[in-house]
């Protein structure tokens, strides 16, 4: 279903993904709109470790539900807070191997 990550040494462990999903309340949910264009929006979530499900709050009708009715594929991205090095503008996120990287995204992996 998912391609193998090219830079696999930077891939997060399942435990780290669960830690981020549990501790970080915000993410970006991306869907495919009824016009075929991507529709990404910030949203709060709750991760249930018992069953491995992510829950979102939303109305029973509207643009999000229209998107899900026409295409059930989605991407959900959550990032931890990272840290900023002196003199640099970008946050640094620690990866599994503790080497700094500028960014990462959870795209359906371990969800």
Short mmCIF file of C-alpha atoms in Angstrom, two decimals:
data_model
loop_
_atom_site.label_atom_id
_atom_site.label_comp_id
_atom_site.label_asym_id
_atom_site.label_seq_id
_atom_site.Cartn_x
_atom_site.Cartn_y
_atom_site.Cartn_z
CA UNK A 1 0.00 0.00 0.00
CA UNK A 2 2.74 2.49 0.96
CA UNK A 3 6.08 2.92 -0.76
CA UNK A 4 9.22 2.13 1.18
CA UNK A 5 10.81 5.27 2.57
CA UNK A 6 13.86 6.21 0.50
CA UNK A 7 15.79 7.63 3.46
CA UNK A 8 14.85 4.70 5.70
CA UNK A 9 17.48 5.57 8.33
CA UNK A 10 15.37 8.63 9.18
CA UNK A 11 12.14 6.68 9.53
CA UNK A 12 10.55 6.92 12.96
CA UNK A 13 9.82 3.79 14.97
CA UNK A 14 6.23 2.81 15.59
CA UNK A 15 6.71 3.67 19.27
CA UNK A 16 7.91 7.22 18.42
CA UNK A 17 4.95 7.71 16.04
CA UNK A 18 2.54 6.66 18.78
CA UNK A 19 4.28 8.98 21.25
CA UNK A 20 3.87 11.93 18.87
CA UNK A 21 0.24 11.06 18.08
CA UNK A 22 -0.50 10.80 21.81
CA UNK A 23 1.33 13.94 22.96
CA UNK A 24 0.77 16.42 20.11
CA UNK A 25 -2.86 17.55 19.82
CA UNK A 26 -2.68 19.22 16.38
CA UNK A 27 -2.12 17.93 12.89
CA UNK A 28 -3.05 18.55 9.27
CA UNK A 29 -5.66 16.28 7.69
CA UNK A 30 -5.56 16.22 3.90
CA UNK A 31 -8.35 14.90 1.71
CA UNK A 32 -9.23 14.97 -1.98
CA UNK A 33 -12.02 17.47 -2.70
CA UNK A 34 -14.95 16.77 -4.97
CA UNK A 35 -13.18 18.87 -7.63
CA UNK A 36 -10.10 16.61 -7.43
CA UNK A 37 -7.90 19.17 -5.68
CA UNK A 38 -6.16 18.50 -2.35
CA UNK A 39 -7.89 19.91 0.72
CA UNK A 40 -5.64 20.14 3.78
CA UNK A 41 -6.62 21.80 7.03
CA UNK A 42 -5.33 21.97 10.63
CA UNK A 43 -7.35 19.90 13.07
CA UNK A 44 -7.12 18.63 16.63
CA UNK A 45 -7.20 14.88 17.17
CA UNK A 46 -7.24 12.22 19.87
CA UNK A 47 -5.30 8.99 19.46
CA UNK A 48 -6.71 5.90 21.18
CA UNK A 49 -3.75 3.62 21.94
CA UNK A 50 -6.04 0.68 22.79
CA UNK A 51 -7.43 0.31 19.27
CA UNK A 52 -4.95 2.39 17.23
CA UNK A 53 -7.63 4.78 15.93
CA UNK A 54 -7.36 8.53 15.49
CA UNK A 55 -10.50 10.53 16.26
CA UNK A 56 -11.39 13.95 14.85
CA UNK A 57 -14.19 16.32 15.80
CA UNK A 58 -16.40 17.55 12.99
CA UNK A 59 -19.90 18.13 11.72
CA UNK A 60 -21.91 15.32 10.14
CA UNK A 61 -22.19 17.30 6.93
CA UNK A 62 -20.07 19.83 5.09
CA UNK A 63 -17.00 19.98 2.87
CA UNK A 64 -14.96 17.41 4.87
CA UNK A 65 -17.76 14.85 4.74
CA UNK A 66 -18.34 15.53 1.04
CA UNK A 67 -14.65 14.84 0.40
CA UNK A 68 -14.73 11.59 2.38
CA UNK A 69 -17.87 10.40 0.58
CA UNK A 70 -16.27 10.80 -2.83
CA UNK A 71 -12.79 9.47 -1.87
CA UNK A 72 -11.87 7.56 1.30
CA UNK A 73 -8.11 8.24 1.00
CA UNK A 74 -6.52 10.66 3.45
CA UNK A 75 -3.19 11.81 4.85
CA UNK A 76 -2.65 12.98 8.42
CA UNK A 77 0.53 14.85 9.37
CA UNK A 78 1.59 15.48 12.99
CA UNK A 79 4.91 17.00 14.08
CA UNK A 80 6.48 17.39 17.48
CA UNK A 81 7.71 20.80 18.60
CA UNK A 82 11.39 20.21 17.80
CA UNK A 83 13.93 22.83 18.81
CA UNK A 84 15.61 25.82 17.18
CA UNK A 85 19.41 26.10 16.99
CA UNK A 86 20.93 29.52 17.71
CA UNK A 87 21.21 31.57 14.54
CA UNK A 88 18.95 29.28 12.46
CA UNK A 89 15.40 29.97 11.35
CA UNK A 90 14.14 26.38 11.00
CA UNK A 91 13.05 24.08 13.80
CA UNK A 92 15.02 20.85 14.08
CA UNK A 93 13.18 17.60 14.71
CA UNK A 94 14.99 14.61 16.24
CA UNK A 95 14.59 11.36 14.35
CA UNK A 96 14.89 7.75 15.47
CA UNK A 97 18.65 7.69 15.06
CA UNK A 98 18.93 11.01 16.96
CA UNK A 99 20.34 12.78 13.90
CA UNK A 100 18.68 16.16 13.37
CA UNK A 101 16.49 16.71 10.35
CA UNK A 102 14.54 19.77 9.23
CA UNK A 103 11.19 18.04 8.79
CA UNK A 104 9.22 14.83 8.68
CA UNK A 105 5.64 13.86 8.09
CA UNK A 106 3.54 10.91 9.15
CA UNK A 107 1.66 9.91 6.04
CA UNK A 108 -0.50 6.99 7.05
CA UNK A 109 2.44 5.00 8.46
CA UNK A 110 1.60 3.07 11.63
CA UNK A 111 -1.92 4.52 11.70
#
